[in-house]
Short mmCIF file of C-alpha atoms in Angstrom, two decimals:
data_model
loop_
_atom_site.label_atom_id
_atom_site.label_comp_id
_atom_site.label_asym_id
_atom_site.label_seq_id
_atom_site.Cartn_x
_atom_site.Cartn_y
_atom_site.Cartn_z
CA MET A 66 -9.22 -19.57 -5.73
CA LYS A 67 -8.84 -18.47 -8.70
CA PRO A 68 -10.02 -14.18 -10.62
CA ALA A 69 -13.23 -15.03 -12.96
CA ALA A 70 -12.67 -14.27 -16.67
CA PHE A 71 -12.51 -10.89 -17.71
CA ALA A 72 -11.27 -8.32 -20.44
CA TYR A 73 -8.18 -6.79 -19.94
CA LEU A 74 -7.59 -3.06 -21.59
CA ALA A 75 -4.49 -1.38 -21.27
CA PRO A 76 -5.37 2.26 -22.34
CA HIS A 77 -2.50 4.36 -23.20
CA ASP A 78 -3.71 8.02 -22.39
CA LEU A 79 -6.59 9.54 -20.51
CA ASP A 80 -9.14 10.11 -22.70
CA GLU A 81 -8.64 6.32 -24.13
CA ALA A 82 -9.11 5.16 -20.42
CA LEU A 83 -12.30 7.35 -19.73
CA ASP A 84 -13.91 6.43 -22.93
CA GLN A 85 -13.73 2.98 -21.81
CA LEU A 86 -14.93 3.64 -18.69
CA ALA A 87 -17.69 4.75 -19.78
CA GLU A 88 -18.46 2.67 -22.29
CA HIS A 89 -18.53 -0.58 -19.78
CA GLY A 90 -20.09 1.44 -16.57
CA ALA A 91 -20.28 -0.65 -13.54
CA ASP A 92 -19.38 -3.61 -15.32
CA ALA A 93 -15.32 -2.09 -15.04
CA ARG A 94 -13.25 -2.01 -12.48
CA VAL A 95 -9.73 0.42 -12.46
CA LEU A 96 -6.66 -1.39 -11.81
CA ALA A 97 -3.85 0.82 -10.65
CA GLY A 98 -1.41 -1.11 -7.84
CA GLY A 99 -4.03 -3.93 -7.45
CA GLN A 100 -3.24 -4.55 -3.97
CA SER A 101 -7.05 -4.66 -2.48
CA LEU A 102 -8.58 -5.53 -6.44
CA VAL A 103 -6.69 -8.48 -7.15
CA ARG A 104 -6.99 -9.78 -3.61
CA LEU A 105 -10.91 -9.68 -4.15
CA MET A 106 -10.74 -10.93 -7.55
CA ASN A 107 -8.63 -13.84 -6.13
CA ALA A 108 -11.43 -14.66 -3.44
CA ARG A 109 -13.93 -13.86 -6.50
CA LEU A 110 -15.35 -11.07 -4.01
CA ALA A 111 -15.16 -9.09 -7.37
CA SER A 112 -15.53 -10.46 -10.66
CA PRO A 113 -15.37 -7.41 -12.92
CA ALA A 114 -16.10 -8.07 -16.68
CA VAL A 115 -13.64 -5.56 -17.57
CA VAL A 116 -10.50 -4.50 -15.93
CA VAL A 117 -9.01 -1.24 -16.95
CA ASP A 118 -5.43 -1.04 -16.04
CA ILE A 119 -4.21 3.16 -16.02
CA ASN A 120 -0.55 1.91 -15.37
CA ARG A 121 0.36 2.77 -18.72
CA VAL A 122 -1.23 6.42 -19.02
CA GLY A 123 1.23 8.64 -19.11
CA GLY A 124 1.15 12.10 -16.67
CA LEU A 125 -0.64 9.91 -14.02
CA ASP A 126 2.53 9.02 -11.69
CA ALA A 127 3.48 12.83 -11.43
CA LEU A 128 3.62 13.79 -7.68
CA SER A 129 4.30 17.69 -7.72
CA LEU A 130 3.70 20.53 -5.85
CA VAL A 131 1.03 22.59 -7.44
CA ASN A 132 1.01 27.15 -7.06
CA GLY A 133 -2.39 27.66 -8.34
CA SER A 134 -5.04 30.35 -6.98
CA GLY A 135 -5.10 29.84 -2.65
CA PRO A 136 -2.59 27.90 -0.72
CA ALA A 137 -0.13 25.57 -2.57
CA ARG A 138 -1.17 22.04 -2.74
CA LEU A 139 0.76 18.94 -2.99
CA ARG A 140 -0.60 16.57 -5.33
CA LEU A 141 -0.58 12.68 -5.89
CA GLY A 142 -1.49 11.27 -9.15
CA ALA A 143 -3.35 8.46 -9.25
CA THR A 144 -0.16 6.14 -9.98
CA VAL A 145 1.89 7.21 -7.71
CA ARG A 146 2.79 4.47 -5.41
CA GLN A 147 2.50 4.41 -1.41
CA ARG A 148 5.87 3.62 -1.22
CA THR A 149 7.21 6.38 -3.11
CA SER A 150 4.63 8.68 -1.58
CA GLU A 151 6.32 7.53 1.83
CA LEU A 152 10.06 8.06 0.94
CA SER A 153 9.49 10.86 -1.27
CA PRO A 154 11.23 14.24 -0.02
CA GLU A 155 8.14 16.07 -0.95
CA VAL A 156 5.69 14.64 0.47
CA ALA A 157 8.57 14.78 4.09
CA ALA A 158 8.61 18.39 3.49
CA HIS A 159 4.95 19.39 2.77
CA ALA A 160 2.66 16.35 3.98
CA PRO A 161 4.61 14.64 6.71
CA LEU A 162 1.49 13.35 7.98
CA LEU A 163 0.95 11.26 3.99
CA ALA A 164 4.31 9.74 5.05
CA GLU A 165 3.60 9.09 8.41
CA ALA A 166 0.50 7.19 8.09
CA GLY A 167 1.57 5.43 4.74
CA ALA A 168 4.42 3.95 6.59
CA HIS A 169 1.39 1.54 8.59
CA VAL A 170 0.00 0.35 4.95
CA ALA A 171 0.39 -3.63 5.03
CA HIS A 172 4.41 -3.84 4.53
CA ALA A 173 6.79 -2.75 1.67
CA PRO A 174 6.14 -5.40 -0.95
CA VAL A 175 2.40 -4.56 -1.15
CA ARG A 176 3.56 -0.98 -0.84
CA SER A 177 5.77 -0.70 -3.73
CA ARG A 178 2.73 -1.57 -6.38
CA GLY A 179 -0.36 -0.19 -4.40
CA THR A 180 -1.24 3.46 -4.91
CA VAL A 181 -2.21 6.34 -2.79
CA VAL A 182 -5.03 7.15 -4.88
CA GLY A 183 -6.17 3.66 -4.99
CA SER A 184 -6.25 3.53 -1.48
CA VAL A 185 -8.45 6.66 -1.27
CA ALA A 186 -10.59 5.36 -4.06
CA PHE A 187 -10.96 1.79 -2.42
CA ALA A 188 -12.14 3.83 0.78
CA ASP A 189 -11.85 1.08 3.31
CA PRO A 190 -13.27 2.60 6.76
CA SER A 191 -10.09 1.02 8.82
CA ALA A 192 -7.41 2.12 6.51
CA GLU A 193 -5.00 5.29 7.31
CA LEU A 194 -4.24 7.06 4.06
CA PRO A 195 -8.26 7.88 3.27
CA THR A 196 -7.92 9.02 6.97
CA ALA A 197 -4.68 11.04 6.49
CA LEU A 198 -6.35 12.97 3.29
CA LEU A 199 -9.57 13.89 5.37
CA ALA A 200 -6.93 15.36 8.10
CA LEU A 201 -5.51 17.40 6.02
CA ASP A 202 -8.48 18.52 4.77
CA GLY A 203 -7.37 17.17 1.39
CA ARG A 204 -9.64 16.45 -2.08
CA VAL A 205 -10.03 14.02 -4.71
CA VAL A 206 -9.81 15.11 -8.50
CA ALA A 207 -11.95 13.12 -10.93
CA ARG A 208 -12.10 13.10 -14.28
CA SER A 209 -14.83 12.00 -16.87
CA ARG A 210 -15.60 12.57 -20.40
CA SER A 211 -17.97 15.16 -19.25
CA GLY A 212 -15.05 16.85 -17.48
CA GLU A 213 -13.51 17.39 -14.44
CA ARG A 214 -14.80 17.96 -11.01
CA THR A 215 -12.86 18.17 -7.65
CA ILE A 216 -14.63 16.49 -4.44
CA GLU A 217 -13.68 17.54 -0.89
CA ALA A 218 -12.66 14.63 1.41
CA ASP A 219 -15.24 15.43 3.92
CA ASP A 220 -17.65 14.70 1.18
CA PHE A 221 -16.20 12.07 -0.59
CA PHE A 222 -16.30 9.25 1.63
CA THR A 223 -19.95 8.07 2.23
CA GLY A 224 -19.71 4.43 3.59
CA PRO A 225 -18.01 1.16 3.83
CA PHE A 226 -15.61 0.81 0.39
CA THR A 227 -18.23 3.15 -1.26
CA THR A 228 -17.59 6.99 -2.37
CA SER A 229 -19.41 9.85 -3.80
CA LEU A 230 -17.59 9.11 -7.44
CA ALA A 231 -20.09 8.91 -9.94
CA PRO A 232 -20.35 5.78 -12.94
CA GLY A 233 -17.71 6.70 -15.28
CA GLU A 234 -15.45 8.64 -13.27
CA LEU A 235 -11.91 8.50 -12.81
CA VAL A 236 -9.75 9.57 -9.65
CA VAL A 237 -6.68 10.93 -11.56
CA ALA A 238 -5.09 12.56 -8.26
CA VAL A 239 -5.40 13.45 -4.50
CA GLU A 240 -4.51 16.99 -3.44
CA VAL A 241 -3.64 18.04 0.07
CA PRO A 242 -2.77 21.85 1.33
CA VAL A 243 1.04 21.98 2.46
CA THR A 244 1.33 21.94 5.76
CA ALA A 245 2.81 25.16 6.82
CA ALA A 246 5.28 26.40 9.60
CA GLY A 247 3.13 26.41 12.42
CA THR A 248 1.26 23.38 11.95
CA GLY A 249 1.99 19.82 13.47
CA THR A 250 0.58 16.58 12.33
CA ALA A 251 0.75 13.18 13.78
CA PHE A 252 -0.59 9.95 12.94
CA VAL A 253 -0.56 7.09 15.51
CA GLU A 254 -2.56 3.60 15.65
CA VAL A 255 -3.00 0.45 17.17
CA SER A 256 -3.14 -3.07 14.84
CA ARG A 257 -2.82 -6.13 16.01
CA ARG A 258 -0.30 -7.04 14.26
CA HIS A 259 2.80 -5.06 12.10
CA GLY A 260 1.56 -4.38 9.41
CA ASP A 261 -2.58 -5.52 9.78
CA LEU A 262 -5.27 -2.71 9.47
CA PRO A 263 -5.72 -0.69 12.43
CA VAL A 264 -8.39 -1.41 14.95
CA CYS A 265 -8.40 2.12 15.11
CA GLY A 266 -6.41 4.91 14.11
CA VAL A 267 -6.35 8.37 14.48
CA ALA A 268 -5.00 11.36 12.05
CA ALA A 269 -4.38 15.33 13.48
CA THR A 270 -3.78 18.37 12.38
CA VAL A 271 -2.60 21.20 14.77
CA THR A 272 -2.13 24.69 13.86
CA ARG A 273 -1.03 27.22 16.36
CA GLY A 274 -1.32 31.40 16.29
CA ASP A 275 0.87 33.74 17.01
CA ASP A 276 0.54 33.83 20.32
CA GLY A 277 0.94 29.64 20.74
CA SER A 278 -2.89 29.05 21.04
CA VAL A 279 -4.06 26.56 18.74
CA ALA A 280 -5.93 28.22 15.76
CA ALA A 281 -7.12 25.30 14.24
CA THR A 282 -7.34 21.51 14.41
CA ARG A 283 -8.72 18.35 12.09
CA ILE A 284 -8.80 15.07 13.92
CA ALA A 285 -9.98 12.14 11.38
CA LEU A 286 -10.24 8.61 12.75
CA CYS A 287 -10.00 4.63 10.94
CA GLY A 288 -12.02 2.04 12.33
CA ALA A 289 -14.32 4.03 14.34
CA GLY A 290 -17.10 3.69 11.81
CA GLU A 291 -18.39 2.97 8.25
CA ARG A 292 -16.37 5.44 6.96
CA PRO A 293 -13.39 7.76 7.63
CA VAL A 294 -15.22 10.11 10.21
CA ARG A 295 -14.02 13.46 11.93
CA ALA A 296 -13.94 13.70 15.56
CA ARG A 297 -15.85 17.35 15.54
CA ALA A 298 -16.32 17.36 19.39
CA ALA A 299 -12.56 16.70 20.11
CA GLU A 300 -11.42 19.17 17.19
CA ASP A 301 -13.95 21.96 18.81
CA ALA A 302 -12.65 21.38 22.09
CA LEU A 303 -9.06 21.90 21.31
CA THR A 304 -9.41 24.70 18.97
CA GLY A 305 -9.15 28.19 20.90
CA SER A 306 -7.20 26.36 23.49
CA ASP A 307 -3.79 27.05 24.58
CA GLY A 308 -2.59 23.16 23.97
CA GLY A 309 -1.69 22.62 27.13
CA ALA A 310 -1.91 19.14 28.94
CA ASP A 311 -5.12 19.60 30.42
CA ALA A 312 -6.55 21.24 27.32
CA VAL A 313 -5.43 17.89 25.33
CA ALA A 314 -7.05 15.77 27.79
CA ALA A 315 -10.37 17.35 27.61
CA ALA A 316 -10.30 17.38 23.46
CA ALA A 317 -9.38 13.54 23.94
CA ALA A 318 -12.29 12.89 26.72
CA ARG A 319 -14.66 13.88 23.06
CA ALA A 320 -12.94 11.93 20.87
CA ALA A 321 -15.73 9.11 20.94
CA ASP A 322 -18.56 11.73 21.14
CA GLY A 323 -20.94 10.76 18.37
CA LEU A 324 -19.10 8.02 16.64
CA SER A 325 -20.86 4.26 16.09
CA PRO A 326 -17.68 2.05 16.04
CA ILE A 327 -18.32 -1.45 14.47
CA ALA A 328 -17.78 -4.29 16.65
CA ASP A 329 -16.06 -7.56 15.42
CA CYS A 330 -13.38 -10.24 16.32
CA HIS A 331 -10.16 -7.12 16.41
CA GLY A 332 -12.51 -5.08 18.80
CA SER A 333 -15.76 -4.40 20.54
CA ALA A 334 -17.19 -0.72 20.04
CA ASP A 335 -16.56 0.16 23.18
CA PHE A 336 -12.70 -1.15 23.05
CA ARG A 337 -13.02 1.14 19.59
CA ARG A 338 -14.38 4.18 21.49
CA HIS A 339 -11.39 3.84 24.11
CA LEU A 340 -8.41 3.68 21.50
CA ALA A 341 -10.05 6.52 19.77
CA ARG A 342 -9.76 8.73 22.78
CA VAL A 343 -6.48 7.25 23.87
CA LEU A 344 -5.09 7.80 20.56
CA THR A 345 -6.44 11.12 20.26
CA GLY A 346 -4.57 12.03 23.33
CA ARG A 347 -1.47 10.61 21.82
CA ALA A 348 -1.84 12.37 18.25
CA LEU A 349 -2.48 15.66 19.49
CA ARG A 350 0.42 15.71 21.97
CA THR A 351 2.36 14.98 19.46
CA ALA A 352 1.16 17.29 16.52
CA ILE A 353 1.27 20.12 19.04
CA HIS A 354 5.05 19.27 19.88
CA ARG A 355 5.82 19.04 15.91
CA ALA A 356 3.39 22.80 15.82
CA ALA A 357 6.19 24.31 17.60
CA GLY A 358 9.15 22.93 16.26
CA GLU A 359 10.13 20.47 18.87
CA ALA A 360 11.42 17.41 18.59
CA ASP A 361 9.11 14.17 18.99
CA ASN A 362 10.48 13.58 22.36
CA ALA A 363 10.45 16.86 23.63
CA MET B 236 -22.03 -8.56 -19.07
CA PRO B 237 -22.59 -11.61 -19.02
CA GLU B 238 -19.56 -14.10 -19.36
CA THR B 239 -20.61 -15.83 -22.68
CA THR B 240 -16.88 -15.82 -24.66
CA SER B 241 -13.63 -16.08 -23.32
CA PRO B 242 -11.71 -12.67 -23.39
CA GLU B 243 -8.98 -12.26 -25.99
CA LYS B 244 -5.48 -12.94 -24.49
CA VAL B 245 -2.87 -10.71 -24.31
CA ARG B 246 0.87 -10.57 -25.83
CA ILE B 247 3.55 -9.61 -23.34
CA ARG B 248 7.13 -10.04 -23.65
CA ILE B 249 8.55 -10.42 -20.15
CA THR B 250 12.37 -11.75 -19.09
CA VAL B 251 12.30 -14.26 -16.75
CA ASN B 252 16.06 -14.87 -14.88
CA ASP B 253 17.70 -13.36 -17.86
CA VAL B 254 15.78 -15.28 -20.79
CA ALA B 255 13.03 -13.27 -22.87
CA HIS B 256 9.43 -14.85 -23.05
CA ASP B 257 7.18 -13.88 -26.33
CA LEU B 258 3.89 -15.33 -24.38
CA LEU B 259 -0.09 -14.84 -24.95
CA VAL B 260 -1.92 -15.18 -21.61
CA GLU B 261 -4.92 -14.95 -20.56
CA PRO B 262 -5.60 -11.60 -18.55
CA ARG B 263 -6.74 -13.59 -15.23
CA THR B 264 -3.25 -15.44 -15.47
CA LEU B 265 -1.94 -14.75 -12.31
CA LEU B 266 2.18 -14.01 -11.90
CA ALA B 267 2.86 -16.82 -9.78
CA ASP B 268 0.60 -18.98 -12.26
CA LEU B 269 2.50 -18.19 -15.05
CA LEU B 270 5.82 -18.52 -13.77
CA ARG B 271 4.33 -22.03 -11.73
CA GLY B 272 2.41 -23.27 -14.76
CA ASP B 273 3.60 -22.05 -18.51
CA LEU B 274 7.11 -21.65 -17.13
CA GLU B 275 7.29 -24.46 -14.80
CA LEU B 276 9.21 -22.27 -12.11
CA THR B 277 7.87 -24.01 -9.17
CA GLY B 278 9.97 -22.87 -6.97
CA THR B 279 8.02 -19.84 -6.50
CA HIS B 280 5.14 -21.04 -3.63
CA VAL B 281 1.63 -19.81 -3.66
CA GLY B 282 0.58 -19.97 0.33
CA CYS B 283 -2.39 -17.50 0.94
CA GLU B 284 -3.23 -15.70 -2.89
CA GLN B 285 -4.14 -12.82 -0.94
CA GLY B 286 -1.00 -11.12 -0.79
CA VAL B 287 -0.76 -11.72 3.38
CA CYS B 288 1.58 -14.45 3.51
CA GLY B 289 4.58 -13.34 1.07
CA ALA B 290 5.66 -17.13 0.32
CA CYS B 291 5.09 -15.86 -3.76
CA THR B 292 7.22 -12.82 -3.39
CA VAL B 293 9.36 -11.93 -6.43
CA LEU B 294 11.47 -9.15 -7.96
CA VAL B 295 9.68 -7.06 -10.77
CA ASP B 296 11.89 -4.78 -12.09
CA GLY B 297 13.78 -5.18 -8.77
CA ALA B 298 11.15 -4.83 -6.33
CA ALA B 299 9.96 -7.30 -4.22
CA THR B 300 6.27 -8.33 -5.36
CA ARG B 301 3.68 -10.44 -4.40
CA SER B 302 3.23 -12.41 -7.34
CA CYS B 303 -0.05 -13.75 -6.49
CA LEU B 304 -1.22 -9.90 -6.85
CA VAL B 305 -0.09 -9.63 -10.35
CA PHE B 306 -1.29 -10.27 -13.64
CA ALA B 307 1.14 -11.43 -16.05
CA ALA B 308 -0.83 -9.57 -18.93
CA GLN B 309 0.28 -6.16 -16.63
CA LEU B 310 4.08 -7.61 -17.13
CA ASP B 311 4.77 -6.84 -20.65
CA GLY B 312 8.24 -5.09 -20.70
CA THR B 313 9.42 -5.74 -17.12
CA ALA B 314 12.37 -8.20 -15.70
CA VAL B 315 10.79 -10.91 -13.51
CA ARG B 316 13.89 -12.69 -10.62
CA THR B 317 12.66 -15.86 -9.03
CA VAL B 318 14.55 -17.81 -6.54
CA GLU B 319 15.50 -20.33 -9.08
CA SER B 320 17.98 -17.28 -10.65
CA LEU B 321 19.73 -17.55 -7.22
CA ALA B 322 21.77 -21.05 -7.21
CA GLY B 323 24.93 -21.42 -9.80
CA ALA B 324 24.15 -23.57 -12.69
CA ASP B 325 26.33 -25.79 -10.64
CA GLY B 326 24.20 -25.96 -7.82
CA THR B 327 26.68 -23.61 -5.92
CA LEU B 328 24.06 -21.88 -3.61
CA HIS B 329 23.73 -18.13 -3.66
CA PRO B 330 25.66 -16.73 -0.52
CA ILE B 331 21.97 -15.77 0.80
CA GLN B 332 21.01 -19.65 0.30
CA GLN B 333 24.32 -20.22 1.88
CA ALA B 334 23.55 -18.32 5.15
CA PHE B 335 20.05 -19.63 5.48
CA HIS B 336 21.60 -23.02 5.40
CA GLU B 337 24.41 -22.52 7.61
CA ASN B 338 22.09 -20.55 10.21
CA HIS B 339 19.24 -23.11 10.26
CA GLY B 340 16.91 -20.26 8.67
CA LEU B 341 14.42 -23.02 6.95
CA GLN B 342 12.93 -26.21 8.18
CA CYS B 343 10.03 -27.43 5.84
CA GLY B 344 11.23 -24.70 3.25
CA PHE B 345 7.56 -23.09 1.93
CA CYS B 346 8.14 -19.65 2.76
CA THR B 347 11.77 -19.85 2.02
CA PRO B 348 11.43 -18.83 -1.53
CA GLY B 349 9.58 -15.40 -0.41
CA MET B 350 11.80 -14.85 2.33
CA LEU B 351 15.09 -15.05 -0.16
CA MET B 352 13.86 -12.77 -2.37
CA GLY B 353 12.82 -10.42 -0.22
CA ALA B 354 16.41 -10.68 1.30
CA CYS B 355 17.63 -9.93 -1.93
CA GLU B 356 15.51 -6.42 -2.24
CA LEU B 357 17.13 -5.40 0.98
CA LEU B 358 20.40 -6.59 0.41
CA GLU B 359 20.54 -4.49 -2.79
CA ARG B 360 19.71 -1.37 -1.04
CA THR B 361 21.63 -2.20 2.53
CA ALA B 362 24.32 -3.75 2.39
CA GLU B 363 24.63 -5.19 5.98
CA PRO B 364 21.29 -4.57 7.25
CA ASP B 365 20.67 -4.46 11.46
CA PRO B 366 18.06 -7.14 12.87
CA ASP B 367 15.46 -4.88 13.21
CA GLU B 368 15.95 -3.32 9.15
CA VAL B 369 15.58 -6.84 8.30
CA ARG B 370 12.18 -7.46 10.54
CA GLU B 371 10.82 -4.57 8.32
CA ALA B 372 11.65 -6.00 5.41
CA LEU B 373 10.36 -9.52 5.80
CA GLY B 374 7.67 -8.39 8.18
CA GLY B 375 5.18 -9.35 5.58
CA ASN B 376 6.29 -12.83 5.05
CA LEU B 377 4.85 -15.64 7.13
CA CYS B 378 6.74 -18.39 8.77
CA ARG B 379 5.14 -21.37 10.92
CA CYS B 380 8.55 -23.26 11.49
CA THR B 381 11.35 -21.06 12.88
CA GLY B 382 10.01 -18.57 14.99
CA TYR B 383 12.08 -15.97 12.20
CA GLN B 384 14.80 -15.55 14.76
CA ASN B 385 17.12 -17.87 12.58
CA ILE B 386 15.87 -15.95 9.41
CA VAL B 387 17.00 -12.72 10.70
CA ARG B 388 20.18 -14.31 11.48
CA SER B 389 20.67 -15.99 8.21
CA VAL B 390 19.92 -12.13 6.41
CA CYS B 391 22.13 -10.24 8.47
CA ALA B 392 25.00 -12.90 8.06
CA ALA B 393 24.26 -12.99 3.99
CA GLY B 394 24.95 -9.30 4.32
CA GLN B 395 28.33 -9.59 6.40
CA SER B 396 29.64 -12.55 3.69
CA MET B 397 28.63 -10.43 0.75
CA THR B 398 29.92 -7.43 2.00
CA ALA B 399 33.41 -9.07 2.90
CA ALA B 400 33.32 -11.23 -0.80
CA LYS B 401 33.00 -7.58 -2.33
CA ASN B 402 35.61 -6.12 -0.44
CA GLY B 403 37.99 -9.26 -0.69
CA ALA B 404 37.24 -9.17 -4.61
CA GLN B 405 38.83 -5.32 -4.79
CA ALA B 406 41.48 -5.66 -2.45
#
């Protein structure tokens, strides 16, 4: 099928884009990489009357370290491509989880146009990057004509393909705290085929204290519910433990507590709960090794 | 907003296979349809129209791109290369095409333009890729005939012959 007719707007600066989004409200969709939106438009699952292409808006393609109040953060603007993020030395150094999760997104030609922010804003409950953002305790920076606000990843995803973004708001960037020494991260998934969305995936961050015990843990899952979700029972089980094999096994056993995974042709809800537990164990083991500065195969 | 009038067309200046075009396009025109319809470059094949099969892959400013997932209106100022750019004017096959020919890298040929353009991008980046690198680069291109083995072989062979030709030219 072919897309329905629409009006194409290509603003050159942010104010112009925000004016257009305010004017057209729910009739408008934002076009960044287009690797989800155009697919939906081709199938006429989306037929926006107006498409606002933000690719010519200056400044949105910045990938930078932000040293403001609080800990340093890595900021990825709305048109930073997934491929750019995946290959970026800054991302590798400061938020390797984003690169590791990003390498699982579709295939290279899709990632070379698709954007990190676009994937977050699209909020597919099975997608890797929203889950990585959640595990990293990241946040979304949204702008509208009435100003800018930041939304914690914990509060951003509200349901399948649904976010707490208000009409007229544009996600101008996502930010993640810099992954410091002593913190290890890992992303693992099971998908039917290479490049497919995962049946279930797990993003984990583990911070070890000076005495070697686990000081903090965040575990986020995709494909395990109606939105990217935290495995809080598993986080609580691991935090404060010695991070050894028994502690990891005990935490992983609780990874599916409270989950209501969807069931579809790719897997039953029980299978997804099983994957959540097994993959959480794998992700935690790798993250703990990395937190200790050990090589992956140690 | 009801669809009452046809939206305004968009002017784009775009280079396709080294030929400059100044065009007025409907916003909903996909790059694949601009190439095949308006420009009569039917070498680019459209399979799934949802970015899954890779048959419509072309290069946009050197990057392998699904031409079914890009609106032509987005491409003002870009340079596009399609499979028609590969062979010489006299019909001499490009080394990648020659390698597909010699290694039986195609059967029905429907996926081949996408495979060739994906291989183009890979060989631009990595002169002599190993089979794993070829599989990673072309993993999003579906082929229902060959079973892929000969496609991987073809791309590896193309890398070797292109490197040999380059070294020969320099010697």
